[in-house]
Short mmCIF file of C-alpha atoms (C1' of nucleotides) in Angstrom, two decimals:
data_model
loop_
_atom_site.label_atom_id
_atom_site.label_comp_id
_atom_site.label_asym_id
_atom_site.label_seq_id
_atom_site.Cartn_x
_atom_site.Cartn_y
_atom_site.Cartn_z
CA UNK O 1 -0.47 -20.19 13.45
CA UNK O 2 -0.52 -18.04 10.33
CA UNK O 3 0.24 -21.19 8.42
CA UNK O 4 -2.67 -22.94 10.09
CA UNK O 5 -5.04 -20.14 9.09
CA UNK O 6 -3.75 -20.23 5.56
CA UNK O 7 -4.16 -23.99 5.27
CA UNK O 8 -7.69 -23.73 6.62
CA UNK O 9 -8.59 -21.03 4.13
CA UNK O 10 -7.14 -23.10 1.25
CA UNK O 11 -9.53 -25.87 2.20
CA UNK O 12 -12.53 -23.62 2.66
CA UNK O 13 -12.59 -24.31 6.39
CA UNK O 14 -13.12 -21.85 9.16
CA UNK O 15 -10.84 -20.38 11.77
CA UNK O 16 -12.45 -20.41 15.16
CA UNK O 17 -11.58 -19.43 18.67
CA UNK O 18 -11.36 -23.04 19.80
CA UNK O 19 -9.17 -24.12 16.92
CA UNK O 20 -6.83 -21.25 17.61
CA UNK O 21 -6.71 -22.03 21.31
CA UNK O 22 -5.97 -25.68 20.68
CA UNK O 23 -3.35 -24.97 18.07
CA UNK O 24 -1.69 -22.31 20.19
CA UNK O 25 -1.52 -24.56 23.24
CA UNK O 26 -0.31 -27.44 21.13
CA UNK O 27 2.49 -25.53 19.46
CA UNK O 28 3.34 -23.90 22.76
CA UNK O 29 3.66 -27.08 24.77
CA UNK O 30 5.45 -28.71 21.91
CA UNK O 31 6.38 -32.29 21.76
CA UNK O 32 4.84 -35.66 22.37
CA UNK O 33 1.68 -34.56 24.05
CA UNK O 34 -1.28 -36.88 24.43
CA UNK O 35 -4.87 -35.92 23.67
CA UNK O 36 -5.63 -36.14 27.37
CA UNK O 37 -2.80 -33.78 28.34
CA UNK O 38 -3.74 -31.39 25.57
CA UNK O 39 -7.36 -31.46 26.66
CA UNK O 40 -6.36 -30.58 30.22
CA UNK O 41 -4.14 -27.71 29.06
CA UNK O 42 -6.71 -26.30 26.69
CA UNK O 43 -9.38 -26.48 29.40
CA UNK O 44 -7.36 -23.97 31.38
CA UNK O 45 -7.73 -21.34 28.72
CA UNK O 46 -11.02 -22.42 27.19
CA UNK O 47 -12.97 -24.38 29.80
CA UNK O 48 -15.82 -25.37 27.53
CA UNK O 49 -13.98 -27.43 24.96
CA UNK O 50 -14.88 -31.08 24.71
CA UNK O 51 -12.73 -34.01 23.72
CA UNK O 52 -14.50 -34.10 20.38
CA UNK O 53 -13.14 -30.69 19.41
CA UNK O 54 -9.67 -31.66 20.62
CA UNK O 55 -9.64 -34.81 18.51
CA UNK O 56 -11.20 -33.08 15.52
CA UNK O 57 -8.68 -30.29 15.67
CA UNK O 58 -5.81 -32.74 16.04
CA UNK O 59 -7.02 -34.51 12.93
CA UNK O 60 -7.30 -31.17 11.19
CA UNK O 61 -3.77 -30.21 12.09
CA UNK O 62 -2.61 -33.56 10.80
CA UNK O 63 -4.47 -33.01 7.53
CA UNK O 64 -2.83 -29.60 7.29
CA UNK O 65 0.55 -31.34 7.66
CA UNK O 66 1.29 -29.40 10.80
CA UNK O 67 1.21 -32.30 13.21
CA UNK O 68 2.20 -35.93 13.37
CA UNK O 69 0.59 -38.71 15.30
CA UNK O 70 2.73 -41.32 17.06
CA UNK O 71 1.84 -44.57 18.73
CA UNK O 72 4.30 -45.69 21.33
CA UNK O 73 3.79 -48.72 23.51
CA UNK O 74 1.57 -47.16 26.14
CA UNK O 75 -1.80 -47.33 24.45
CA UNK O 76 -2.50 -43.68 23.85
CA UNK O 77 -1.47 -41.68 20.83
CA UNK O 78 0.98 -38.80 21.18
CA UNK O 79 1.17 -35.81 18.92
CA UNK O 80 4.07 -33.65 17.88
CA UNK O 81 4.55 -30.69 15.57
CA UNK O 82 5.95 -31.65 12.18
CA UNK O 83 9.59 -31.02 11.93
CA UNK O 84 11.81 -30.19 9.03
CA UNK O 85 14.08 -33.03 10.02
CA UNK O 86 12.96 -36.59 10.35
CA UNK O 87 13.85 -38.22 13.63
CA UNK O 88 13.23 -41.34 15.66
CA UNK O 89 12.66 -41.86 19.38
CA UNK O 90 14.26 -43.34 22.43
CA UNK O 91 11.68 -43.97 25.16
CA UNK O 92 12.75 -44.42 28.75
CA UNK O 93 10.78 -47.24 30.28
CA UNK O 94 11.49 -45.93 33.76
CA UNK O 95 10.59 -42.25 33.63
CA UNK O 96 8.69 -42.10 30.36
CA UNK O 97 10.97 -39.51 28.84
CA UNK O 98 11.05 -39.41 25.07
CA UNK O 99 14.33 -38.47 23.45
CA UNK O 100 14.62 -37.69 19.76
CA UNK O 101 17.54 -38.70 17.64
CA UNK O 102 18.55 -38.92 14.02
CA UNK O 103 20.80 -41.43 12.38
CA UNK O 104 21.42 -41.29 8.68
CA UNK O 105 23.28 -44.58 8.51
CA UNK O 106 20.28 -46.42 9.85
CA UNK O 107 18.00 -44.65 7.39
CA UNK O 108 20.23 -45.70 4.53
CA UNK O 109 20.24 -49.28 5.71
CA UNK O 110 16.48 -49.25 5.92
CA UNK O 111 16.32 -48.18 2.31
CA UNK O 112 18.69 -51.00 1.50
CA UNK O 113 16.48 -53.53 3.28
CA UNK O 114 13.46 -52.37 1.28
CA UNK O 115 15.46 -52.60 -1.91
CA UNK O 116 16.47 -56.16 -1.10
CA UNK O 117 12.80 -57.04 -0.61
CA UNK O 118 11.94 -55.42 -3.92
CA UNK O 119 9.65 -53.14 -1.99
CA UNK O 120 9.13 -49.41 -1.93
CA UNK O 121 9.72 -47.79 1.43
CA UNK O 122 7.37 -44.95 2.24
CA UNK O 123 7.93 -44.41 5.92
CA UNK O 124 9.22 -46.17 8.96
CA UNK O 125 8.94 -46.30 12.67
CA UNK O 126 11.89 -46.94 14.91
CA UNK O 127 11.62 -46.78 18.64
CA UNK O 128 14.33 -47.73 21.10
CA UNK O 129 13.14 -48.66 24.58
CA UNK O 130 15.38 -48.79 27.61
CA UNK O 131 16.64 -46.70 30.48
CA UNK O 132 17.80 -43.13 29.92
CA UNK O 133 21.03 -41.66 31.22
CA UNK O 134 19.34 -39.79 34.07
CA UNK O 135 17.59 -42.87 35.36
CA UNK O 136 20.74 -44.92 35.05
CA UNK O 137 22.43 -42.31 37.25
CA UNK O 138 19.68 -42.85 39.80
CA UNK O 139 18.61 -39.43 38.61
CA UNK O 140 15.59 -37.17 38.78
CA UNK O 141 13.21 -40.10 38.93
CA UNK V 1 2.23 -77.91 22.79
CA UNK V 2 4.14 -80.16 25.18
CA UNK V 3 6.06 -77.09 26.19
CA UNK V 4 2.83 -75.24 26.83
CA UNK V 5 1.57 -78.02 29.06
CA UNK V 6 4.86 -78.06 30.94
CA UNK V 7 4.85 -74.31 31.48
CA UNK V 8 1.27 -74.47 32.74
CA UNK V 9 2.11 -77.21 35.17
CA UNK V 10 5.14 -75.29 36.46
CA UNK V 11 2.80 -72.46 37.33
CA UNK V 12 0.14 -74.65 38.90
CA UNK V 13 -2.28 -73.86 36.10
CA UNK V 14 -4.56 -76.22 34.27
CA UNK V 15 -4.56 -77.63 30.79
CA UNK V 16 -7.99 -77.45 29.24
CA UNK V 17 -9.61 -78.31 25.97
CA UNK V 18 -10.06 -74.67 25.03
CA UNK V 19 -6.49 -73.72 25.80
CA UNK V 20 -5.26 -76.61 23.74
CA UNK V 21 -7.54 -75.70 20.86
CA UNK V 22 -6.47 -72.07 20.91
CA UNK V 23 -2.78 -72.91 21.18
CA UNK V 24 -3.00 -75.54 18.43
CA UNK V 25 -4.76 -73.18 16.05
CA UNK V 26 -2.38 -70.39 16.93
CA UNK V 27 0.78 -72.39 16.33
CA UNK V 28 -0.79 -73.94 13.24
CA UNK V 29 -1.74 -70.66 11.56
CA UNK V 30 1.54 -69.19 12.60
CA UNK V 31 2.45 -65.59 12.21
CA UNK V 32 1.00 -62.19 12.82
CA UNK V 33 -2.53 -63.21 13.55
CA UNK V 34 -4.95 -60.80 15.21
CA UNK V 35 -7.22 -61.76 18.10
CA UNK V 36 -10.17 -61.39 15.76
CA UNK V 37 -8.73 -63.78 13.15
CA UNK V 38 -7.73 -66.23 15.83
CA UNK V 39 -11.19 -66.08 17.33
CA UNK V 40 -12.75 -66.85 13.96
CA UNK V 41 -10.39 -69.79 13.38
CA UNK V 42 -10.88 -71.25 16.82
CA UNK V 43 -14.66 -70.96 16.47
CA UNK V 44 -14.46 -73.43 13.58
CA UNK V 45 -13.11 -76.14 15.83
CA UNK V 46 -14.61 -75.04 19.14
CA UNK V 47 -17.73 -72.98 18.42
CA UNK V 48 -18.41 -72.01 22.02
CA UNK V 49 -15.27 -70.06 22.84
CA UNK V 50 -15.66 -66.42 23.65
CA UNK V 51 -13.29 -63.56 23.08
CA UNK V 52 -12.48 -63.55 26.79
CA UNK V 53 -10.92 -66.97 26.57
CA UNK V 54 -9.03 -66.05 23.45
CA UNK V 55 -7.53 -62.99 25.08
CA UNK V 56 -6.85 -64.79 28.32
CA UNK V 57 -5.11 -67.60 26.53
CA UNK V 58 -3.09 -65.18 24.46
CA UNK V 59 -1.93 -63.50 27.64
CA UNK V 60 -1.14 -66.88 29.10
CA UNK V 61 0.95 -67.88 26.09
CA UNK V 62 2.77 -64.60 26.40
CA UNK V 63 3.44 -65.24 30.09
CA UNK V 64 4.72 -68.66 29.15
CA UNK V 65 7.14 -66.98 26.71
CA UNK V 66 5.63 -68.81 23.79
CA UNK V 67 4.08 -65.84 22.05
CA UNK V 68 4.85 -62.22 21.35
CA UNK V 69 2.46 -59.35 20.98
CA UNK V 70 3.02 -56.68 18.31
CA UNK V 71 1.32 -53.37 17.70
CA UNK V 72 1.55 -52.20 14.16
CA UNK V 73 -0.19 -49.08 12.88
CA UNK V 74 -3.64 -50.55 12.31
CA UNK V 75 -5.06 -50.38 15.79
CA UNK V 76 -5.32 -54.04 16.63
CA UNK V 77 -2.63 -56.17 18.21
CA UNK V 78 -1.06 -59.05 16.28
CA UNK V 79 0.46 -62.13 17.78
CA UNK V 80 3.28 -64.35 16.67
CA UNK V 81 5.05 -67.40 18.06
CA UNK V 82 8.34 -66.56 19.71
CA UNK V 83 11.26 -67.16 17.51
CA UNK V 84 14.84 -68.05 18.22
CA UNK V 85 15.98 -65.19 16.04
CA UNK V 86 15.06 -61.59 16.56
CA UNK V 87 13.57 -59.89 13.51
CA UNK V 88 11.80 -56.74 12.42
CA UNK V 89 8.92 -56.15 10.03
CA UNK V 90 8.07 -54.65 6.69
CA UNK V 91 4.35 -53.97 6.42
CA UNK V 92 2.73 -53.48 3.03
CA UNK V 93 0.30 -50.60 3.23
CA UNK V 94 -1.53 -51.87 0.16
CA UNK V 95 -2.18 -55.55 0.88
CA UNK V 96 -1.37 -55.70 4.55
CA UNK V 97 1.29 -58.36 4.11
CA UNK V 98 3.87 -58.51 6.86
CA UNK V 99 7.39 -59.52 5.88
CA UNK V 100 10.04 -60.33 8.43
CA UNK V 101 13.66 -59.37 8.04
CA UNK V 102 16.84 -59.20 10.07
CA UNK V 103 19.65 -56.72 9.75
CA UNK V 104 22.60 -56.91 12.07
CA UNK V 105 24.16 -53.67 10.95
CA UNK V 106 21.06 -51.76 11.96
CA UNK V 107 20.99 -53.50 15.32
CA UNK V 108 24.58 -52.52 15.93
CA UNK V 109 23.86 -48.91 15.03
CA UNK V 110 20.92 -48.88 17.42
CA UNK V 111 23.24 -49.97 20.21
CA UNK V 112 25.59 -47.17 19.18
CA UNK V 113 22.78 -44.62 19.32
CA UNK V 114 21.85 -45.71 22.84
CA UNK V 115 25.50 -45.55 23.88
CA UNK V 116 25.74 -41.99 22.56
CA UNK V 117 22.71 -41.04 24.63
CA UNK V 118 24.27 -42.65 27.68
CA UNK V 119 21.24 -44.89 27.81
CA UNK V 120 20.79 -48.60 28.16
CA UNK V 121 18.91 -50.24 25.30
CA UNK V 122 16.59 -53.02 26.33
CA UNK V 123 14.52 -53.59 23.22
CA UNK V 124 13.47 -51.85 20.08
CA UNK V 125 10.76 -51.71 17.54
CA UNK V 126 11.43 -51.11 13.91
CA UNK V 127 8.75 -51.23 11.29
CA UNK V 128 9.11 -50.30 7.65
CA UNK V 129 5.91 -49.29 5.85
CA UNK V 130 5.55 -49.16 2.11
CA UNK V 131 4.50 -51.22 -0.87
CA UNK V 132 5.65 -54.83 -1.21
CA UNK V 133 7.17 -56.33 -4.37
CA UNK V 134 3.93 -58.13 -5.32
CA UNK V 135 1.84 -55.01 -5.10
CA UNK V 136 4.42 -53.00 -7.01
CA UNK V 137 4.16 -55.62 -9.77
CA UNK V 138 0.41 -55.05 -9.78
CA UNK V 139 0.36 -58.50 -8.25
CA UNK V 140 -2.00 -60.60 -6.17
CA UNK V 141 -3.50 -57.43 -4.77
"C1'" DC L 1 -27.89 -16.53 5.15
"C1'" DT L 2 -25.77 -20.87 4.79
"C1'" DA L 3 -22.01 -23.97 5.29
"C1'" DA L 4 -19.12 -25.36 8.70
"C1'" DA L 5 -17.92 -25.94 13.79
"C1'" DT L 6 -19.12 -26.80 18.59
"C1'" DG L 7 -20.52 -29.48 22.72
"C1'" DC L 8 -22.75 -32.86 24.50
"C1'" DA L 9 -24.00 -37.54 24.87
"C1'" DA L 10 -24.21 -41.74 22.77
"C1'" DA L 11 -21.74 -45.09 19.66
"C1'" DT L 12 -17.64 -47.78 18.35
"C1'" DT L 13 -13.47 -50.58 18.58
"C1'" DG L 14 -10.33 -53.46 20.82
"C1'" DT L 15 -9.62 -55.45 25.06
"C1'" DT L 16 -10.51 -56.64 30.07
"C1'" DT L 17 -13.20 -58.05 34.14
"C1'" DG L 18 -16.97 -59.88 37.43
"C1'" DC L 19 -19.42 -63.61 38.32
"C1'" DA L 20 -22.13 -68.04 38.34
"C1'" DG L 21 -21.75 -72.44 36.60
"C1'" DA L 22 -18.46 -76.06 34.68
"C1'" DA L 23 -14.21 -78.49 34.39
"C1'" DA L 24 -9.36 -79.99 36.04
"C1'" DC L 25 -6.52 -81.97 39.29
"C1'" DG B 1 -13.69 -81.12 46.81
"C1'" DT B 2 -11.38 -77.17 45.96
"C1'" DT B 3 -9.05 -74.33 42.88
"C1'" DT B 4 -8.79 -72.86 38.43
"C1'" DC B 5 -11.46 -72.19 34.09
"C1'" DT B 6 -15.15 -70.80 30.94
"C1'" DG B 7 -18.70 -68.00 28.74
"C1'" DC B 8 -21.50 -64.50 28.95
"C1'" DA B 9 -22.48 -59.85 29.56
"C1'" DA B 10 -21.17 -55.80 31.34
"C1'" DA B 11 -17.14 -52.58 32.03
"C1'" DC B 12 -13.29 -50.22 30.03
"C1'" DA B 13 -10.28 -46.71 27.66
"C1'" DA B 14 -9.32 -44.15 23.74
"C1'" DT B 15 -11.39 -42.21 20.03
"C1'" DT B 16 -15.34 -41.13 16.86
"C1'" DT B 17 -19.90 -39.78 15.47
"C1'" DG B 18 -24.92 -37.85 15.38
"C1'" DC B 19 -27.41 -34.11 16.17
"C1'" DA B 20 -29.36 -29.76 17.63
"C1'" DT B 21 -27.40 -25.28 18.31
"C1'" DT B 22 -24.06 -21.67 17.51
"C1'" DT B 23 -20.82 -19.12 14.74
"C1'" DA B 24 -17.70 -17.61 10.89
"C1'" DG B 25 -17.48 -15.84 6.43
#
DNA sequence: CTAAATGCAAATTGTTTGCAGAAAC
DNA sequence: GTTTCTGCAAACAATTTGCATTTAG
């Protein structure tokens, strides 16, 4: 939050009640939230906000390098707080759960692929889709 | 094309001039075309088609396992003919070029990741984003 | 005070659907 | 002759924008 305020000030932008509410809810809820879900949550604490402010604040948080936007295969964007560590995602096609993982060997091989193509790798997206352990166990469902 | 006709017949569906035109253009142009581009190309040979028919035929081709839909990071879906071999994509953020590649080691590591999570991997998506060799060379641009 | 932010409603983009007329089989 | 298509326009969902009003600095 303090960081958010600082980044806003740097840019000559203003801190407002709504921005704080949205940011607080976002960082509180944490990971992989959609705009719709965030909107619903923020409404609880600040019933007047509109989608516009949600989306504008999400963009702002992205521009402040505090948030990352992800597009999985279900049409709507999801947002997560930026993390020190890079990670990729496993998405359960049954229950929708999103599991994060890291794998350095894969990252290294991706660099190697880019090198072979003579290209410069800037970022990547890797998503594994399947059935998670819980669902395989006939779990929570 | 023959295959397309066969698959349609199997399903009790009809072969039509438009479907043939769209399929022919699609398989002719080949890879990673967007609905918009396909629409423009098909218009040249069959000026009356509407987007509806384009999208419906794309879905049809997908249902006939002749085409695959991809969602890269630019908002619109791209379509490619199904291929014997699985592959992933490198997307140039400068010129938009899409380069296919395969890497078995990465695939094996992805399986390993799923195994570690106790999950069952059904499919994956891996996209590398960066600058392609041509653009690095100051090339075609 | 004045530049920036809000909320609403209207616009946009990519894609889908309803329906009346037009083909396939 | 039905059943399945087509084209159009209207509907859709997710996101963005214009604008008059409010608010932070």
